[in-house]
């Protein structure tokens, strides 16, 4: 209401309750007289005024708003000043400033102004802001609550066996109409509840679905289980119900079409059908039961129904029925498992261990002796010429050889024949010579080492000449990888490809443009470059010539498989560079048409070297003679000495040797066989002595001893046990002695 109207003068004397002036005038003109007495009409009676005249002293303005108007800035300043002056704060740091007061007043006035302008829009905006704040808080602070309990449907009650009671209905004249029930009206959600609904404390807003349990896999893989079951022939014949089991269900499983039906006896089919087990499941359960039975026998434990239940993967009640059926036909009898008990303990017996030791020793020792004898038949001579340029005297004449130190010579020959009785000691000397490498002869003289040695016994072909290096690690990883197989096969690999190949660090030379080394890599560059000249037999007897050359060749020294890895190069001689360690064999300008690069397909010394050795000390074949005998006598072998071994602390030697059916000279294998055989024989002898002094029975012997059948004849005082062995029953029975057991065992008792 905007205000209270002021009462008019005409209406101040109206009767109570007050009426309008029109109503009062109308009733006064038409009202009957004499109702309230003489001279008094119905409207002349005066009641007390409801509001006194003094209450209408001030008028209320009609345009006053519902909310108070905003205070002016000046009034707000006065309010703030009054509040600061009248309030006392204990903590001076907590006194709000005047700006804080004004900010508070402005916020309140703004909210009120917004509501007064449009109340509906203000409430809608406030609801949206509240919902956004709630969802942000929920996303950050929500915690997973407990899973809601899912209600399990209750199964219907089983049908009762009692007869149902029937109630006879009394007939009525007219059927009673059925009253329809109306569902209760659900209370509508209030606007505040629709605005936001908070989840219950400790629970998630969205209910989680309870995971269903996985079905247990059926046990049907019987092929993976060992079968220790008694034979089916032990079941009573013509009795398909010998394994009958009492089962609560009469619904028998039909196994007529089961694929494993042929593996079951007719009585087993009836048992499996009664227990509603497929043939595969029945076979698995059966085998598991007898595996458990064999285990209890080995550990000396009684086989109970609980053991069968734990062994099977079927219902425990069905496992109990299987145990009962098998026990009824005697399938758990110990006699059905004796062969498995003996097999399990067969290797524990001393009767098998001791002969095994002696057998190994008897076989290995002769083999080792044969290998050692074959190695001794190899004849060879080895001479270390690493220090020839330092220790040997320099002499360019045909004489002048001096004795080689004994620690650098090793020989293994048969006894000297009568014609070769004069044996000289190995000797050497050094000299300079002119040596031609293929088509090029260096201007500078080449150092050469001349060695003389004696062959005391004629060597049968084939005769081999090896060079032997020590402390040279061809098995280093970077060394083994340093080659390019395509270049070795003959492909003209460009320098750009070689630059990124495995030939590091010897890929391209330093010329401009760069040329690839041929062949590139560390293995090719470190090729053993000592050259061997044909050995010469000096002072040949029975021949007019003084000396005779023993022909040896470098053909056939590489494996056929190695030859297939190499081919003639497709490079032009001017497009490639000579490896650093090969430059002595070529002129300064390198490869040319007059001095072409080697044909790696025919260069067998190179092929032998490229097959890297696995040990730092190795021998590689240099020359051979497969047809001629090497007669006894003194030989001279000249070696072009180019390969320097002193820079890495190694040695180099020549080795002239023969071979046998077991290969070259190698006594290690024969010695190893003899040692192993001797140890086995020694251990067998020690174990035999220990067993004779203090015998220790194996499980097989103990089992046989426990299973001996004693024929007992009972009389009034004693019990006689065959062949006069008696035991007095008046005293406690003692275990039979070893001699008594052996006597009964030999007698077949």
XYZ file of C-alpha atoms in Angstrom, residues 73-568:
496
model
C 28.056 9.375 -0.738
C 28.080 12.029 1.918
C 25.751 10.047 4.171
C 27.852 6.929 3.669
C 30.994 8.823 4.669
C 29.273 10.023 7.841
C 28.188 6.463 8.710
C 31.713 5.151 8.228
C 33.234 7.962 10.318
C 30.741 7.348 13.125
C 31.448 3.593 13.103
C 35.230 4.056 13.191
C 34.928 6.563 16.035
C 32.632 4.451 18.219
C 34.393 1.057 17.770
C 37.611 0.134 19.449
C 39.839 -2.636 18.018
C 42.250 -4.653 20.190
C 44.663 -5.343 17.325
C 45.718 -2.207 15.493
C 46.792 -4.288 12.461
C 43.204 -5.535 12.047
C 41.568 -2.059 11.854
C 39.850 -1.830 8.420
C 40.611 1.159 6.314
C 38.061 3.626 5.062
C 38.409 2.121 1.546
C 37.398 -1.275 2.946
C 34.240 0.243 4.394
C 33.359 1.955 1.126
C 34.006 -1.234 -0.849
C 31.638 -3.116 1.432
C 28.926 -0.532 1.105
C 29.282 -0.406 -2.663
C 28.971 -4.232 -2.937
C 25.799 -4.260 -0.895
C 24.240 -1.426 -2.823
C 25.179 -3.025 -6.162
C 23.514 -6.328 -5.198
C 20.396 -4.536 -4.109
C 20.297 -2.418 -7.262
C 20.695 -5.498 -9.463
C 17.854 -7.241 -7.685
C 15.555 -4.233 -7.900
C 16.179 -3.787 -11.633
C 15.286 -7.404 -12.626
C 14.696 -9.934 -9.805
C 14.172 -12.912 -12.153
C 17.372 -12.388 -14.127
C 19.349 -11.854 -10.890
C 18.163 -15.154 -9.407
C 18.810 -17.050 -12.660
C 22.383 -15.724 -12.896
C 23.038 -16.515 -9.230
C 21.822 -20.110 -9.758
C 24.124 -20.636 -12.772
C 27.157 -19.338 -10.864
C 26.376 -21.625 -7.935
C 26.049 -24.684 -10.207
C 29.375 -23.936 -11.947
C 31.103 -23.573 -8.589
C 29.610 -26.870 -7.397
C 30.726 -28.887 -10.439
C 34.254 -27.443 -10.265
C 34.446 -28.383 -6.598
C 33.125 -31.853 -7.331
C 35.686 -32.481 -10.122
C 38.611 -31.535 -7.855
C 37.539 -32.789 -4.434
C 35.313 -35.791 -5.177
C 36.429 -39.141 -3.746
C 35.312 -42.571 -4.908
C 32.895 -43.929 -2.430
C 31.934 -47.497 -1.632
C 30.236 -49.491 -4.296
C 26.468 -49.453 -4.037
C 25.033 -52.694 -2.927
C 23.242 -54.479 -5.705
C 20.087 -56.263 -4.770
C 20.129 -59.916 -5.736
C 16.861 -61.275 -6.930
C 15.541 -63.925 -4.593
C 14.935 -67.231 -6.274
C 11.397 -68.559 -6.069
C 10.733 -71.035 -3.321
C 10.873 -74.697 -4.336
C 7.526 -76.332 -4.858
C 6.206 -77.879 -1.714
C 5.493 -81.600 -1.624
C 2.418 -81.100 0.549
C -0.918 -80.998 -1.296
C -2.263 -77.548 -1.819
C -5.295 -76.558 0.228
C -8.315 -75.713 -1.854
C -10.921 -73.308 -0.472
C -14.344 -73.488 -1.941
C -15.781 -70.115 -2.673
C -19.339 -69.424 -1.657
C -21.452 -68.274 -4.574
C -22.740 -64.732 -4.391
C -25.590 -63.134 -6.154
C -23.477 -60.537 -7.907
C -19.720 -60.254 -8.248
C -18.062 -57.600 -6.148
C -16.396 -55.022 -8.386
C -12.618 -54.861 -7.951
C -11.336 -51.573 -6.717
C -8.531 -50.174 -8.792
C -5.633 -48.851 -6.860
C -4.174 -45.574 -7.939
C -0.426 -45.185 -7.509
C 0.686 -42.711 -4.938
C 1.645 -39.400 -6.379
C 5.339 -38.770 -6.014
C 6.270 -35.416 -4.671
C 7.689 -33.163 -7.290
C 11.179 -32.005 -6.797
C 11.464 -28.498 -5.549
C 13.342 -25.912 -7.604
C 16.099 -25.877 -5.017
C 16.531 -29.662 -5.245
C 16.587 -29.487 -9.026
C 19.227 -26.795 -8.869
C 21.914 -29.121 -7.484
C 21.929 -32.461 -5.786
C 24.974 -33.297 -3.670
C 26.098 -36.934 -3.475
C 25.927 -38.677 -0.162
C 28.993 -38.442 2.005
C 31.522 -41.160 1.182
C 29.698 -42.356 -1.945
C 30.172 -41.750 -5.626
C 27.466 -39.930 -7.530
C 27.243 -42.541 -10.268
C 26.550 -46.103 -9.031
C 29.072 -48.720 -10.120
C 27.929 -51.949 -11.689
C 29.008 -54.997 -9.751
C 31.327 -57.191 -11.822
C 30.089 -60.655 -12.512
C 32.313 -63.570 -11.411
C 34.111 -65.510 -14.134
C 33.154 -69.085 -14.629
C 35.727 -71.599 -13.441
C 37.425 -73.324 -16.411
C 36.580 -76.970 -16.845
C 39.329 -79.535 -16.241
C 39.459 -81.467 -19.538
C 43.139 -81.584 -20.607
C 43.873 -85.141 -19.478
C 46.619 -85.701 -22.071
C 49.044 -83.528 -20.074
C 48.684 -85.658 -16.923
C 50.628 -88.913 -16.351
C 48.438 -91.992 -16.113
C 49.120 -94.089 -13.011
C 45.639 -95.652 -13.047
C 45.277 -99.417 -12.556
C 44.449 -101.326 -15.741
C 40.780 -101.595 -16.627
C 41.125 -105.387 -16.648
C 41.185 -105.291 -12.833
C 37.473 -104.390 -12.787
C 35.032 -107.297 -12.294
C 33.961 -108.670 -15.680
C 30.346 -108.399 -16.857
C 29.478 -105.998 -14.082
C 28.737 -102.485 -15.424
C 27.674 -101.366 -11.958
C 30.895 -102.233 -10.128
C 31.668 -98.518 -9.724
C 28.129 -97.538 -8.832
C 27.833 -94.365 -6.751
C 24.864 -93.034 -4.800
C 24.088 -89.568 -6.098
C 21.164 -87.343 -5.140
C 20.238 -86.449 -8.699
C 18.534 -89.007 -10.908
C 19.201 -87.022 -14.084
C 22.009 -89.054 -15.690
C 24.268 -87.336 -18.234
C 24.100 -88.906 -21.691
C 27.655 -89.815 -22.854
C 26.695 -91.742 -25.963
C 28.144 -89.058 -28.257
C 31.166 -88.088 -26.126
C 34.375 -88.170 -28.248
C 36.402 -89.715 -25.354
C 33.900 -92.465 -24.655
C 36.230 -95.181 -25.988
C 38.765 -94.549 -23.212
C 36.363 -95.494 -20.412
C 35.139 -98.844 -19.151
C 31.413 -99.450 -19.181
C 31.356 -99.174 -15.390
C 33.243 -95.875 -15.619
C 30.723 -94.561 -18.152
C 27.910 -95.287 -15.711
C 29.835 -93.605 -12.887
C 30.649 -90.505 -14.975
C 27.073 -90.213 -16.214
C 25.690 -90.507 -12.690
C 28.001 -87.749 -11.420
C 27.265 -85.697 -14.566
C 30.923 -85.529 -15.628
C 32.083 -85.513 -19.230
C 34.550 -88.228 -20.222
C 37.447 -85.733 -20.409
C 36.653 -84.281 -16.972
C 36.319 -87.769 -15.528
C 39.700 -88.826 -16.968
C 41.389 -85.726 -15.542
C 39.898 -86.313 -12.103
C 40.785 -90.002 -12.217
C 44.412 -89.339 -13.120
C 44.749 -86.622 -10.493
C 43.458 -88.979 -7.818
C 45.993 -91.693 -8.676
C 48.836 -89.166 -8.918
C 47.983 -88.157 -5.356
C 47.778 -91.831 -4.355
C 51.292 -92.503 -5.697
C 52.618 -89.451 -3.871
C 51.229 -90.648 -0.533
C 52.834 -94.060 -1.097
C 56.253 -92.513 -1.700
C 56.114 -90.414 1.472
C 54.512 -93.179 3.562
C 51.213 -91.404 4.186
C 47.701 -92.811 4.273
C 45.543 -91.867 1.301
C 42.327 -90.373 2.608
C 39.209 -88.992 1.018
C 40.410 -85.458 1.767
C 43.509 -86.045 -0.370
C 41.322 -86.982 -3.331
C 39.180 -83.887 -2.861
C 42.255 -81.634 -2.819
C 43.713 -83.291 -5.913
C 40.614 -82.912 -8.099
C 39.253 -79.754 -9.672
C 35.609 -80.757 -9.448
C 32.964 -80.571 -6.756
C 34.222 -82.088 -3.482
C 31.128 -84.275 -3.181
C 31.777 -85.779 -6.617
C 35.453 -86.317 -5.733
C 34.337 -88.150 -2.584
C 32.096 -90.421 -4.655
C 35.018 -91.214 -6.985
C 37.238 -92.069 -4.013
C 34.532 -94.335 -2.579
C 33.967 -96.134 -5.895
C 37.689 -96.701 -6.505
C 38.259 -97.905 -2.967
C 35.362 -100.333 -3.304
C 37.008 -102.134 -6.262
C 40.484 -102.084 -4.663
C 42.120 -99.637 -7.030
C 44.028 -98.008 -4.160
C 45.780 -101.272 -3.355
C 49.544 -100.889 -3.070
C 50.272 -103.643 -5.579
C 49.047 -101.481 -8.453
C 51.795 -98.886 -7.805
C 54.868 -101.008 -7.038
C 56.365 -100.576 -10.502
C 56.109 -96.795 -10.270
C 57.745 -96.766 -6.839
C 60.657 -98.840 -8.172
C 61.084 -96.613 -11.228
C 61.171 -93.471 -9.127
C 63.990 -94.781 -6.930
C 65.955 -96.642 -9.600
C 68.694 -94.003 -9.938
C 69.273 -93.743 -6.205
C 70.757 -97.206 -5.892
C 74.480 -97.684 -5.376
C 74.187 -100.650 -7.728
C 73.625 -98.211 -10.591
C 75.860 -95.318 -9.482
C 79.047 -97.326 -8.939
C 78.998 -99.117 -12.316
C 78.333 -95.758 -13.986
C 81.541 -94.310 -12.535
C 83.585 -97.305 -13.617
C 82.021 -97.324 -17.102
C 82.887 -93.656 -17.707
C 86.435 -94.204 -16.511
C 86.928 -97.347 -18.602
C 85.646 -95.621 -21.763
C 87.326 -92.216 -21.375
C 90.795 -93.400 -20.380
C 91.414 -95.489 -23.558
C 90.037 -92.727 -25.770
C 92.370 -90.235 -24.116
C 95.305 -92.599 -24.596
C 94.452 -93.029 -28.285
C 94.267 -89.260 -28.835
C 97.551 -88.738 -27.022
C 99.258 -91.433 -29.124
C 97.898 -89.903 -32.352
C 99.215 -86.497 -31.322
C 102.648 -87.960 -30.641
C 102.814 -89.362 -34.203
C 102.794 -85.824 -35.614
C 106.357 -84.701 -36.478
C 107.103 -81.013 -36.483
C 109.734 -78.374 -35.973
C 109.021 -74.835 -34.772
C 111.533 -71.957 -34.953
C 110.910 -68.449 -33.594
C 112.602 -65.880 -35.895
C 111.177 -62.693 -34.333
C 114.661 -61.432 -33.322
C 116.470 -62.506 -36.468
C 117.242 -58.898 -37.476
C 118.596 -58.167 -33.981
C 120.386 -61.376 -32.878
C 121.431 -63.118 -36.094
C 124.774 -62.079 -37.658
C 124.766 -60.197 -40.930
C 126.404 -62.170 -43.728
C 125.610 -62.081 -47.457
C 127.754 -65.148 -48.212
C 126.476 -68.704 -48.443
C 127.942 -69.471 -45.029
C 127.981 -67.674 -41.741
C 124.954 -69.257 -39.999
C 125.154 -69.328 -36.197
C 123.267 -71.406 -33.686
C 119.747 -70.266 -32.772
C 119.095 -69.978 -28.995
C 117.472 -73.128 -27.634
C 114.425 -71.354 -26.221
C 113.394 -70.382 -29.767
C 113.400 -73.947 -31.173
C 110.932 -76.764 -30.524
C 111.026 -80.155 -32.283
C 109.017 -83.366 -32.140
C 110.368 -86.214 -34.316
C 110.665 -89.948 -34.304
C 114.025 -91.625 -33.778
C 116.600 -90.781 -36.442
C 117.264 -93.316 -39.165
C 120.728 -94.678 -39.996
C 121.057 -92.439 -43.050
C 120.201 -89.301 -41.045
C 122.270 -89.920 -37.965
C 124.186 -86.632 -38.251
C 121.797 -84.036 -36.833
C 122.827 -80.408 -36.768
C 121.349 -77.728 -34.562
C 119.166 -75.007 -36.147
C 121.079 -71.859 -37.146
C 120.340 -68.508 -38.743
C 121.778 -65.371 -40.283
C 120.434 -62.184 -41.803
C 121.191 -60.485 -45.088
C 119.815 -58.001 -47.586
C 118.479 -59.070 -50.929
C 116.494 -57.890 -53.901
C 112.978 -59.277 -53.897
C 110.392 -58.912 -56.615
C 106.746 -58.387 -55.633
C 104.592 -59.470 -58.565
C 105.613 -56.964 -61.269
C 107.522 -54.519 -59.090
C 111.014 -54.716 -57.607
C 111.837 -52.104 -54.922
C 114.998 -50.114 -55.312
C 115.917 -50.438 -51.657
C 117.283 -53.807 -50.480
C 114.882 -56.074 -48.611
C 115.901 -57.687 -45.270
C 115.932 -61.474 -45.320
C 116.379 -64.111 -42.591
C 118.036 -67.384 -43.623
C 117.337 -70.387 -41.359
C 118.905 -73.842 -41.503
C 117.322 -76.796 -39.683
C 117.568 -80.590 -39.751
C 114.817 -83.121 -40.423
C 115.969 -86.308 -38.599
C 113.229 -88.520 -39.984
C 111.536 -88.699 -43.352
C 108.175 -86.910 -43.333
C 105.244 -88.497 -45.092
C 102.982 -86.228 -47.137
C 101.110 -84.040 -46.678
C 103.692 -81.635 -45.248
C 102.535 -78.166 -44.125
C 104.378 -74.893 -43.559
C 102.623 -72.552 -41.075
C 103.445 -69.155 -39.675
C 102.570 -68.657 -36.028
C 101.850 -65.317 -34.298
C 101.398 -64.559 -30.617
C 99.875 -61.594 -28.778
C 98.023 -60.563 -31.960
C 94.332 -60.017 -31.144
C 92.432 -60.619 -34.340
C 89.271 -61.102 -32.280
C 88.915 -57.434 -31.333
C 85.467 -56.149 -32.208
C 86.576 -53.074 -34.165
C 89.225 -55.092 -35.969
C 86.801 -57.842 -37.028
C 84.225 -55.332 -38.371
C 86.757 -53.267 -40.337
C 86.022 -54.463 -43.908
C 83.577 -53.971 -46.774
C 82.144 -57.202 -48.136
C 80.856 -55.649 -51.371
C 84.303 -54.304 -52.199
C 85.873 -57.710 -51.500
C 83.392 -59.338 -53.895
C 84.646 -57.062 -56.677
C 82.087 -54.228 -56.676
C 83.429 -50.761 -57.460
C 82.123 -49.118 -54.297
C 82.465 -45.290 -54.572
C 84.475 -43.320 -52.050
C 81.326 -41.652 -50.664
C 79.951 -45.068 -49.694
C 83.289 -46.242 -48.329
C 83.408 -43.097 -46.178
C 80.361 -44.337 -44.224
C 81.257 -48.049 -44.244
C 82.761 -50.246 -41.502
C 86.310 -49.816 -42.881
C 87.039 -47.157 -40.277
C 89.725 -45.834 -39.852
C 91.206 -46.881 -43.229
C 88.500 -45.805 -45.694
C 89.833 -43.165 -48.113
C 93.274 -41.665 -48.652
C 94.086 -37.988 -48.199
C 94.269 -37.077 -51.893
C 91.930 -34.731 -53.733
C 89.606 -36.124 -54.866
C 89.666 -38.845 -52.255
C 90.293 -42.388 -53.411
C 89.075 -45.465 -51.499
C 91.682 -47.884 -50.230
C 91.581 -51.242 -51.964
C 91.085 -53.329 -50.004
C 89.944 -51.046 -47.182
C 89.901 -51.762 -43.469
C 92.257 -52.837 -40.700
C 92.308 -56.572 -41.480
C 93.492 -56.100 -45.055
C 96.023 -53.428 -44.113
C 97.651 -55.667 -41.449
C 98.144 -58.602 -43.848
C 101.053 -60.843 -42.863
C 103.559 -59.813 -45.561
C 106.524 -62.100 -44.831
C 107.323 -64.208 -47.909
C 108.674 -67.777 -47.735
C 111.006 -69.123 -50.396
C 111.002 -72.853 -51.214
C 112.996 -74.887 -48.644
C 116.204 -76.331 -50.092
C 117.776 -79.638 -49.031
C 121.533 -79.082 -48.656
C 124.258 -81.634 -49.554
C 121.880 -84.190 -51.072
C 123.259 -87.691 -50.778
C 123.250 -90.069 -53.750
C 122.794 -87.177 -56.199
C 125.273 -85.307 -58.320
C 123.616 -81.966 -57.496
C 124.603 -80.397 -54.234
C 121.194 -78.978 -53.320
C 117.601 -80.058 -53.976
C 114.514 -77.850 -53.667
C 111.486 -79.245 -51.863
C 108.543 -77.937 -53.846
C 105.788 -76.346 -51.779
C 102.897 -74.273 -53.110
C 100.512 -71.641 -51.782
C 97.576 -73.080 -53.755
C 94.938 -74.971 -51.838
C 95.682 -73.332 -48.480
C 92.301 -71.509 -48.232
C 88.899 -73.049 -47.616
C 86.516 -73.341 -50.522
C 83.903 -71.437 -48.536
C 86.330 -68.513 -48.183
C 87.048 -68.383 -51.912
C 83.377 -67.695 -52.646
C 83.582 -64.391 -50.714
C 86.037 -62.743 -53.101
C 86.082 -61.742 -56.754
C 88.092 -59.732 -59.302
